[in-house]
CSV table of C-alpha atoms and ligand atoms in Angstrom, one decimal:
chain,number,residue,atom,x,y,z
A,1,UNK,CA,-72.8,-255.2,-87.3
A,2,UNK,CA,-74.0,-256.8,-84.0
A,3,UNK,CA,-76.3,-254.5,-83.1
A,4,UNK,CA,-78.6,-252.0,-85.3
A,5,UNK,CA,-80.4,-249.2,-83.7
A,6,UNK,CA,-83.7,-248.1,-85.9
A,7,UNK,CA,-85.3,-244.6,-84.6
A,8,UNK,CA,-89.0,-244.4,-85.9
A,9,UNK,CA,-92.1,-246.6,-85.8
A,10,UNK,CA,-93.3,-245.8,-89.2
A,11,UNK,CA,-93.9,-247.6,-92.5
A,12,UNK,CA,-90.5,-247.4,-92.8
A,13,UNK,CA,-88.3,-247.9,-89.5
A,14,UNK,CA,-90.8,-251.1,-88.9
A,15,UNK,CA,-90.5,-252.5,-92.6
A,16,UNK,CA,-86.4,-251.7,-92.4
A,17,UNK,CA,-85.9,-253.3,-88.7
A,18,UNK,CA,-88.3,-256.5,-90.1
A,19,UNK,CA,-85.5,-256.8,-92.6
A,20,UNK,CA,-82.8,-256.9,-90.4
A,21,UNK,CA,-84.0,-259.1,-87.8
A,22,UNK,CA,-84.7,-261.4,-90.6
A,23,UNK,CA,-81.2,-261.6,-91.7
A,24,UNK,CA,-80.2,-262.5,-87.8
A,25,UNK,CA,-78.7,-259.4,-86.6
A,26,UNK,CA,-80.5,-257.5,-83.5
A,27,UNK,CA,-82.7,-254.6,-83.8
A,28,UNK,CA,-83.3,-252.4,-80.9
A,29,UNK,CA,-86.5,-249.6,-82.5
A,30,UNK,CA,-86.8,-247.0,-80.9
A,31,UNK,CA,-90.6,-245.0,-80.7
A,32,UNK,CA,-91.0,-242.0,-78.9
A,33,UNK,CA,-93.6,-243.5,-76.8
A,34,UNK,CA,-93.3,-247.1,-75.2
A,35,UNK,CA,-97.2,-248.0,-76.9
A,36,UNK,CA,-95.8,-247.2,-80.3
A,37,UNK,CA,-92.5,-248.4,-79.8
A,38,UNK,CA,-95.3,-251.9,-78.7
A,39,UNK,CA,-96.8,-251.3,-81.5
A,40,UNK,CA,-94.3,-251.2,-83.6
A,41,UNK,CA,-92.9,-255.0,-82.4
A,42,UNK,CA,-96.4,-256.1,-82.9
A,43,UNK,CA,-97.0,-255.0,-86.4
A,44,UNK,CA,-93.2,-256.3,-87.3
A,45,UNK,CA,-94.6,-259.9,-85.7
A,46,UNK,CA,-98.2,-259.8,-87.8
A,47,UNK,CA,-96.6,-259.0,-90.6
A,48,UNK,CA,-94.1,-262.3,-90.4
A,49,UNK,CA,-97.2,-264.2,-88.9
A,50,UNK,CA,-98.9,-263.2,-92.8
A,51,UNK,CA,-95.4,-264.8,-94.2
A,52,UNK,CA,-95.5,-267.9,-92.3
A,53,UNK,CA,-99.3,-268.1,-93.7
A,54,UNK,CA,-98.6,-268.1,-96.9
A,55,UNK,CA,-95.6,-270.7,-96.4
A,56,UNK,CA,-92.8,-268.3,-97.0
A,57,UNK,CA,-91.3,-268.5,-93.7
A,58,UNK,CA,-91.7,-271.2,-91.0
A,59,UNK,CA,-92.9,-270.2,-87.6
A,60,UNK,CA,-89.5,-271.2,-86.7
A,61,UNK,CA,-88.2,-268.9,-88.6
A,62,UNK,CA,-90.4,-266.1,-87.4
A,63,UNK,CA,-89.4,-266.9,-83.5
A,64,UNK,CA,-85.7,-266.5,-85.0
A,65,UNK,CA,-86.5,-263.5,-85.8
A,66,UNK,CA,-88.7,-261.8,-83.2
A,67,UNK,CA,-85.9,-263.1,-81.0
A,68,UNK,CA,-83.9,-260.3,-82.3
A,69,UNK,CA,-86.5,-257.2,-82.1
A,70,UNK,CA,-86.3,-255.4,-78.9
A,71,UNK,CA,-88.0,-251.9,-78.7
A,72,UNK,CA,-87.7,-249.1,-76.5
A,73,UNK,CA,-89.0,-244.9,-75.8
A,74,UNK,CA,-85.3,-244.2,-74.4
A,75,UNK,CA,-82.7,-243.2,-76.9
A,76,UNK,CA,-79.7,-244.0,-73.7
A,77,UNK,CA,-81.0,-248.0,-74.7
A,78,UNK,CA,-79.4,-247.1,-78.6
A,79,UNK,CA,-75.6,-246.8,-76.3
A,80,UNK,CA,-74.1,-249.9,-77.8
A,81,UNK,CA,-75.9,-250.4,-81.3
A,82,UNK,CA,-72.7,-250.3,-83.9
A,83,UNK,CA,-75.1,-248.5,-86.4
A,84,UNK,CA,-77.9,-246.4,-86.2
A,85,UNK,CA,-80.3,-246.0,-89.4
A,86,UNK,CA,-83.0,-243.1,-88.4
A,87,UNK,CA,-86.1,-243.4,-90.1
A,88,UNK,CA,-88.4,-240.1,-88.8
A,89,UNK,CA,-90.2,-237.7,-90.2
A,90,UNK,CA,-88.5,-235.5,-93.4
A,91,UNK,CA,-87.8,-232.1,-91.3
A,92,UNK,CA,-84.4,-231.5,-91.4
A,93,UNK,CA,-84.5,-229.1,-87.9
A,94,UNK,CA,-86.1,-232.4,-86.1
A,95,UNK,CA,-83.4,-234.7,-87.9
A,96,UNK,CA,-80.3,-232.3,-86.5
A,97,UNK,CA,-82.2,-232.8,-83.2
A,98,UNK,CA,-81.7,-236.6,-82.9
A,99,UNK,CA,-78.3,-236.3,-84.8
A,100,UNK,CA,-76.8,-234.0,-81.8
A,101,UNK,CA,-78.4,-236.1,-79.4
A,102,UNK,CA,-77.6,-239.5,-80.4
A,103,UNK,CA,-74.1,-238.1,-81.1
A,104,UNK,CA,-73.6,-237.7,-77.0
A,105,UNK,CA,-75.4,-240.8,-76.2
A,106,UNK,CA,-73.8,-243.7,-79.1
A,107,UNK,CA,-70.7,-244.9,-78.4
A,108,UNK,CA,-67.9,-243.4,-80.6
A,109,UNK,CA,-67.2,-246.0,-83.0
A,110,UNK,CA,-71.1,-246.1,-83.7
A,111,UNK,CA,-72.3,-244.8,-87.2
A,112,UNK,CA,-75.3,-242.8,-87.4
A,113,UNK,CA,-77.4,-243.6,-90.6
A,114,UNK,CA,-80.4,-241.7,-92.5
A,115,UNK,CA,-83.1,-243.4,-94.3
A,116,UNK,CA,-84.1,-239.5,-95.5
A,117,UNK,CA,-85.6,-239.2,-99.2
A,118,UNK,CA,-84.0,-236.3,-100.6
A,119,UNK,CA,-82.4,-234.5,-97.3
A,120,UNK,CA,-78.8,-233.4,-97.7
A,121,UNK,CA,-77.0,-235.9,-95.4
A,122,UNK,CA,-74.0,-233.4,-95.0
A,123,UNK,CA,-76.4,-230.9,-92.7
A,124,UNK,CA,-77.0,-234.2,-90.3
A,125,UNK,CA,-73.2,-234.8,-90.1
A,126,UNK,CA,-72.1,-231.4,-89.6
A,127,UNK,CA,-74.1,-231.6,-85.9
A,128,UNK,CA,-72.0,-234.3,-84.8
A,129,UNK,CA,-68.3,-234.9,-83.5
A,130,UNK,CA,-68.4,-237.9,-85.8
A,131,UNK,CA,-68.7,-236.3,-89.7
A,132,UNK,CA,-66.5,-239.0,-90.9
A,133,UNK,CA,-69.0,-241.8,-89.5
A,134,UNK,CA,-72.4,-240.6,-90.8
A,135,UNK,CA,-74.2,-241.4,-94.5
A,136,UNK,CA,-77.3,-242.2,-95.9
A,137,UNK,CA,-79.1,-245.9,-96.0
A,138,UNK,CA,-81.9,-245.2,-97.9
A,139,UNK,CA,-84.3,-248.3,-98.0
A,140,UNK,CA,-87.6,-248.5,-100.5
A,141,UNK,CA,-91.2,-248.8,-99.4
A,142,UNK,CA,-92.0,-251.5,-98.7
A,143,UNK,CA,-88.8,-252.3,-97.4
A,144,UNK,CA,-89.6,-256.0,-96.8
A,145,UNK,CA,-90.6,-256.6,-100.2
A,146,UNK,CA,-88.0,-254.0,-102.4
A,147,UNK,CA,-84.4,-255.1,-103.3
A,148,UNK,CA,-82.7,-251.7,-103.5
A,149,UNK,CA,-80.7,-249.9,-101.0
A,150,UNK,CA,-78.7,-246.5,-102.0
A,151,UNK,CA,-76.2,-245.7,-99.6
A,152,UNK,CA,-75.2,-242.0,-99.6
A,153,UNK,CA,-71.7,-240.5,-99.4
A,154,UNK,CA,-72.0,-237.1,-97.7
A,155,UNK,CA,-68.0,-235.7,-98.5
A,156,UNK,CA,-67.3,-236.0,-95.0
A,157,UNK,CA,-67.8,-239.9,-95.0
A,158,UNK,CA,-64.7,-242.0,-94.3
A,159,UNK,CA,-64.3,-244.6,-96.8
A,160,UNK,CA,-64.5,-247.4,-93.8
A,161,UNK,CA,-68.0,-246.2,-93.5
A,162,UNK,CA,-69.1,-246.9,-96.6
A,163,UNK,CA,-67.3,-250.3,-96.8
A,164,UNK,CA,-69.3,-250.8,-93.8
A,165,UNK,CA,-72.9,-249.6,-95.0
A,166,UNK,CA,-72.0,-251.6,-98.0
A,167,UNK,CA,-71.4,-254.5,-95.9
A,168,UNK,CA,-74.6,-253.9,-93.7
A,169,UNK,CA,-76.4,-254.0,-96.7
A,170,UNK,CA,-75.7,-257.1,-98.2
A,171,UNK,CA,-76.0,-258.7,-94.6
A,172,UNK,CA,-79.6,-257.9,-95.3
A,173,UNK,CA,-80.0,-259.5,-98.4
A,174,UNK,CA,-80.5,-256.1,-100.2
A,175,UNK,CA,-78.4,-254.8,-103.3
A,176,UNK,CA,-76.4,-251.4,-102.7
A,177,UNK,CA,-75.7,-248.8,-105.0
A,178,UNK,CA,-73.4,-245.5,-104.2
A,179,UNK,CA,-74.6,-242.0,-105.0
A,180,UNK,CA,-73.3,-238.6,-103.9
A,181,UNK,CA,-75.0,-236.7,-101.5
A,182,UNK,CA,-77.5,-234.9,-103.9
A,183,UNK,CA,-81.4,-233.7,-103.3
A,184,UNK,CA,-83.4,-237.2,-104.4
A,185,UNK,CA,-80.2,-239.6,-104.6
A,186,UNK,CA,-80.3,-241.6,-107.8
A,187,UNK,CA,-84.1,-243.3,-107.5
A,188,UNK,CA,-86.5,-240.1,-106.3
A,189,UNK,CA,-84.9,-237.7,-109.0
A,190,UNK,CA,-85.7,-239.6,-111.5
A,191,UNK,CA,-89.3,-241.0,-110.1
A,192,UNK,CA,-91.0,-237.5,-108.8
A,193,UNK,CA,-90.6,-235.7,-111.8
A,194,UNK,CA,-92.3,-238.8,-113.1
A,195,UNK,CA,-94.9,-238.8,-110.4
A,196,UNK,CA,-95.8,-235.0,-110.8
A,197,UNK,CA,-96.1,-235.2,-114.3
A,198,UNK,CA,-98.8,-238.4,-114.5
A,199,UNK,CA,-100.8,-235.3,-111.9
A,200,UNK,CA,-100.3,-233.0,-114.1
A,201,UNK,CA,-101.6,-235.2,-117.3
A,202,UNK,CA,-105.0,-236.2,-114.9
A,203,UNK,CA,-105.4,-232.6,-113.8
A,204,UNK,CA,-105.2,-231.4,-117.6
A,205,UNK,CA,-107.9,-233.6,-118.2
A,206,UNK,CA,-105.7,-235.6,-120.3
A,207,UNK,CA,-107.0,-239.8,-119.1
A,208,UNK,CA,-108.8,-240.6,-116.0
A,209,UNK,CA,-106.7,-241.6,-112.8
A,210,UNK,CA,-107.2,-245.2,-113.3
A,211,UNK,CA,-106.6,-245.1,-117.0
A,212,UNK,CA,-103.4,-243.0,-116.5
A,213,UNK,CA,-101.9,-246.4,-113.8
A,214,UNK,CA,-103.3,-249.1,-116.3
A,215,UNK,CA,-101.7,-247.6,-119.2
A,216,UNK,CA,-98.1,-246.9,-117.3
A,217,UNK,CA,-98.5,-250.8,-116.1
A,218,UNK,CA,-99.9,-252.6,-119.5
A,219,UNK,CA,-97.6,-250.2,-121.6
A,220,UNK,CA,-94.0,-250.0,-119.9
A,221,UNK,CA,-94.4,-253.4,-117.0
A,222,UNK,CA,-94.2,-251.1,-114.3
A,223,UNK,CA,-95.7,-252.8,-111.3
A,224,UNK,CA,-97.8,-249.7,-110.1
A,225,UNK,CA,-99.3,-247.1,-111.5
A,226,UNK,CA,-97.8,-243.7,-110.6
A,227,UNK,CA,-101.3,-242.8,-108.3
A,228,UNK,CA,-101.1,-246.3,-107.0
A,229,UNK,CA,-97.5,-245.7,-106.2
A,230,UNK,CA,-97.8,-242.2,-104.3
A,231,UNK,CA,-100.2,-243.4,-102.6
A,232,UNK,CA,-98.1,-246.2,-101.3
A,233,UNK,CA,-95.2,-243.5,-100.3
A,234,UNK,CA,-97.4,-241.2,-99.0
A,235,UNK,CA,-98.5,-238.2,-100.2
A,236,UNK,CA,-97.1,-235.8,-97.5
A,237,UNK,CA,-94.2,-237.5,-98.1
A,238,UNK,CA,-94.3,-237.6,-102.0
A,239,UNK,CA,-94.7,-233.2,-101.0
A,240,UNK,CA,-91.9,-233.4,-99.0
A,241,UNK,CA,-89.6,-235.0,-101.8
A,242,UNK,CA,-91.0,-232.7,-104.5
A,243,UNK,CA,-90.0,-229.5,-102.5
A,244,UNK,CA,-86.2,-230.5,-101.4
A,245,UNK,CA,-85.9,-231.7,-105.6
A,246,UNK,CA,-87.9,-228.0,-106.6
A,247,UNK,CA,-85.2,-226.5,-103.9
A,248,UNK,CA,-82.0,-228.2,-105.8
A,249,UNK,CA,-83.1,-228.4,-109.2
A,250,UNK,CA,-85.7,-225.1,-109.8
A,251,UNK,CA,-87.4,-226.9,-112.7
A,252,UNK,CA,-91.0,-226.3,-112.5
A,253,UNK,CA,-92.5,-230.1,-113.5
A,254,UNK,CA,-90.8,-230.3,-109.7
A,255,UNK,CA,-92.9,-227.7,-108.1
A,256,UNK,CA,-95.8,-230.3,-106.2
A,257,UNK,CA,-99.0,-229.8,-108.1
A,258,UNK,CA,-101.7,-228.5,-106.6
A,259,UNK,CA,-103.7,-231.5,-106.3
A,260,UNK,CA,-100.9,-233.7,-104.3
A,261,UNK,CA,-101.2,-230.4,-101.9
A,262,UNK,CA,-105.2,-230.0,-101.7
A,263,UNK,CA,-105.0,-234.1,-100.7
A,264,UNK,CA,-102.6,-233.5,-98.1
A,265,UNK,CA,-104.1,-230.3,-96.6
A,266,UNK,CA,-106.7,-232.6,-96.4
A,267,UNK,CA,-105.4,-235.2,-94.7
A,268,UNK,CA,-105.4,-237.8,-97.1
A,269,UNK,CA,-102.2,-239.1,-97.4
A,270,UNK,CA,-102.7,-242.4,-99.3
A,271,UNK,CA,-102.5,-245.7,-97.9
A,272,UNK,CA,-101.6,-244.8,-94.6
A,273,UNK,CA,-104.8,-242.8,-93.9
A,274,UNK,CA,-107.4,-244.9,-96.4
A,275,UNK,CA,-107.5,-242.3,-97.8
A,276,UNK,CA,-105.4,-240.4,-100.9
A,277,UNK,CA,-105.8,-240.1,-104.8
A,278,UNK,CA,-107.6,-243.8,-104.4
A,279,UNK,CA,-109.9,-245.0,-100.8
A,280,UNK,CA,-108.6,-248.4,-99.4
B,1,3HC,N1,-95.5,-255.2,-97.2
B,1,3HC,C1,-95.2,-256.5,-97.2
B,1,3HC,N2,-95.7,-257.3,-98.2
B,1,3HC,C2,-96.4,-256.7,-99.2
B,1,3HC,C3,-96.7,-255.4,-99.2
B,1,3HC,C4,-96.2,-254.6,-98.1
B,1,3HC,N3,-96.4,-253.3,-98.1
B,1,3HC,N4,-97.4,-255.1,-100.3
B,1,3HC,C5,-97.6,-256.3,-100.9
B,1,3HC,N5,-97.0,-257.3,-100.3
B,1,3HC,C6,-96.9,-258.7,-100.6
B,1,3HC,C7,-98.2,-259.3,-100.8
B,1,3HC,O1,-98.7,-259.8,-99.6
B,1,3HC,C8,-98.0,-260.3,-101.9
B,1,3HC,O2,-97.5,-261.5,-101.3
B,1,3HC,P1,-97.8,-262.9,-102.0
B,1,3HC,O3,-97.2,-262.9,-103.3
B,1,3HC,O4,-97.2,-263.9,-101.0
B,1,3HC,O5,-99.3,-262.9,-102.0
B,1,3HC,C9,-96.8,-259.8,-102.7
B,1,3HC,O6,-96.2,-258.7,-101.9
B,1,3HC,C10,-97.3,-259.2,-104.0
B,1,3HC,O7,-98.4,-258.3,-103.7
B,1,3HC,P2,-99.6,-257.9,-104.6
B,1,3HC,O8,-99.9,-259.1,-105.5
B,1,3HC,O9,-100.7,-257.4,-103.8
B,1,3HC,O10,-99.1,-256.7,-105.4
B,1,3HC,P3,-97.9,-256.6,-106.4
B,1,3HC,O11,-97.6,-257.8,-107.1
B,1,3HC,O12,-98.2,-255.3,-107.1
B,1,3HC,O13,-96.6,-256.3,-105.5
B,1,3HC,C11,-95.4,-254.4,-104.7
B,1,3HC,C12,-96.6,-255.2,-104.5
B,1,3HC,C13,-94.1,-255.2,-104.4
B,1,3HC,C14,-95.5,-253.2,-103.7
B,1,3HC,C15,-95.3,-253.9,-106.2
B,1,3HC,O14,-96.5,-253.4,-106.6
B,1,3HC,C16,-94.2,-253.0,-106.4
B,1,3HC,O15,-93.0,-253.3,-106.6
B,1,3HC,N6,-94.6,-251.7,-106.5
B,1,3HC,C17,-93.6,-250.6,-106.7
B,1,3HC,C18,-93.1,-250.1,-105.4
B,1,3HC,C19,-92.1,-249.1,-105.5
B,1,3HC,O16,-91.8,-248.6,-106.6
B,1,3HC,N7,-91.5,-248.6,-104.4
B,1,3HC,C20,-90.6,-247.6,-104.4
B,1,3HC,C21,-91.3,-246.3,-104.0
B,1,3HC,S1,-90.2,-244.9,-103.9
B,1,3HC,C22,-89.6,-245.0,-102.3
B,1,3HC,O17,-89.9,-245.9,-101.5
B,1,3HC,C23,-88.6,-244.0,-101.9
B,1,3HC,C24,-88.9,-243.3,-100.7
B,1,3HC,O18,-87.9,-242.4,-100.4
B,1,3HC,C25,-90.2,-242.5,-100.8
């Protein structure tokens, strides 16, 4: 891959195109607005300005790597990227939006890419001349800092394209797994139910919040607690997940609990707002 275009400026597109500037290949993000899409290049640069502070890059190293982060509000600029990895909000109608799009603007040996949660990738491929050339990448917040990558085989991926997310991957340092294309993948079906559950113990009455995340980290090493955790995913997003698994699976630990959904209507959606089950 020579070329990687990443569509979104949000926790995620800017955490996942830090990641593969870092590993030398060229990012062009693009934002739907040219201050975000600024934005965007400015938060990838503070964040590596915080590494080189703490000694775990050189400032050399972050020059190397702003050198390859372009940004941009047209998606015509995305014409030569080899892959594309879209990183925008979890609606499926707005996803099959940009898939039909980019499918007219990429060139044709391009493969389009989804960093969606739980989506079925198969519904984003089916809007394209390209069904053969389009999976799932599905990088972990925050991308910078988490080692997992789970690329997903929709049943109309070639196997070429997944030797070649496979390879894209561990360009980047990260460590691959395969999964089918099923609601959650392999890490959100077996997280959310978790995730619900620890709500459904607090709004019981069962432990306090905080007493629910020390005891998941003191007794089983997790490095979060579950409400420390959704509230670095997000908790419209953490809805989002819990509706697409409830969709698949029926079970009813997977219908959101009414709490997550009082926060959201809310408008506290964790960290990104200040403002979720904790206030930062
Ligand atoms: N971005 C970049 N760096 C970060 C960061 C972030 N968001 N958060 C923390 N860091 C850095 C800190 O600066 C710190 O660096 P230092 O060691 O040089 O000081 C280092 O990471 C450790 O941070 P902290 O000491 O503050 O906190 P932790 O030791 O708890 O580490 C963590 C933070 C890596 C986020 C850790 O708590 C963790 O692994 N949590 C679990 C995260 C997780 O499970 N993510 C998956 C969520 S599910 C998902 O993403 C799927 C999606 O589809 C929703």
């Amino acid at each position: 891959m020579k070329l990687v275009g990443v569509i979104g400026s949000g926790i995620m597109g800017s955490g996942i195109a830090e990641v593969i500037a870092k590993s030398g290949i060229d990012v062009v993000i693009r934002s739907r607005s040219q201050e975000t899409a600024d934005a965007t290049k400015n938060a990838i640069e503070n964040s590596l300005k915080k590494q080189v502070t703490k000694t775990k890059i050189t400032q050399e190293q972050l020059e190397a790597a702003m050198a390859h982060v372009c940004v941009t509000s047209k998606l015509e600029d995305l014409a030569n990227c080899d892959l594309i990895i879209e990183s925008v909000a979890e609606d499926l109608a707005t996803k099959k939006e940009l898939f039909t799009a980019l499918d007219k603007v990429v060139k044709p040996s391009c493969i389009l890419s989804t960093n969606t949660s739980t989506l079925p990738v198969i519904e984003m491929a089916k809007v394209t001349n390209r069904p053969d050339k389009v999976c799932g990448i599905h990088f972990f917040n925050p991308a910078v800092l988490m080692p997992l990558v789970e690329v997903i085989r929709p049943i109309t991926a070639s196997d070429e394209t997944i030797a070649l997310a496979n390879g894209f991957v561990k360009a980047c340092a990260k460590d691959a797994v395969q999964v089918v294309d099923r609601a959650g993948f392999i890490v959100n079906a077996l997280l959310f139910p978790y995730l619900n559950n620890a709500i459904a113990m607090f709004e019981a009455g069962t432990a306090t919040m905080e007493d629910i995340d020390v005891a998941m980290k003191g007794g089983c090493n997790f490095p979060m607690g579950p409400f420390a955790l959704l509230d670095l995913v997000g908790l419209d997003t953490s809805v989002a997940i819990l509706n697409a698994l409830h969709a698949e699976f029926k079970s009813a630990n997977l219908e959101p609990r009414p709490m997550l959904k009082k926060l959201v209507s809310e408008g506290k959606l964790g960290r990104k707002t200040k403002q979720g089950f904790y206030s930062y």
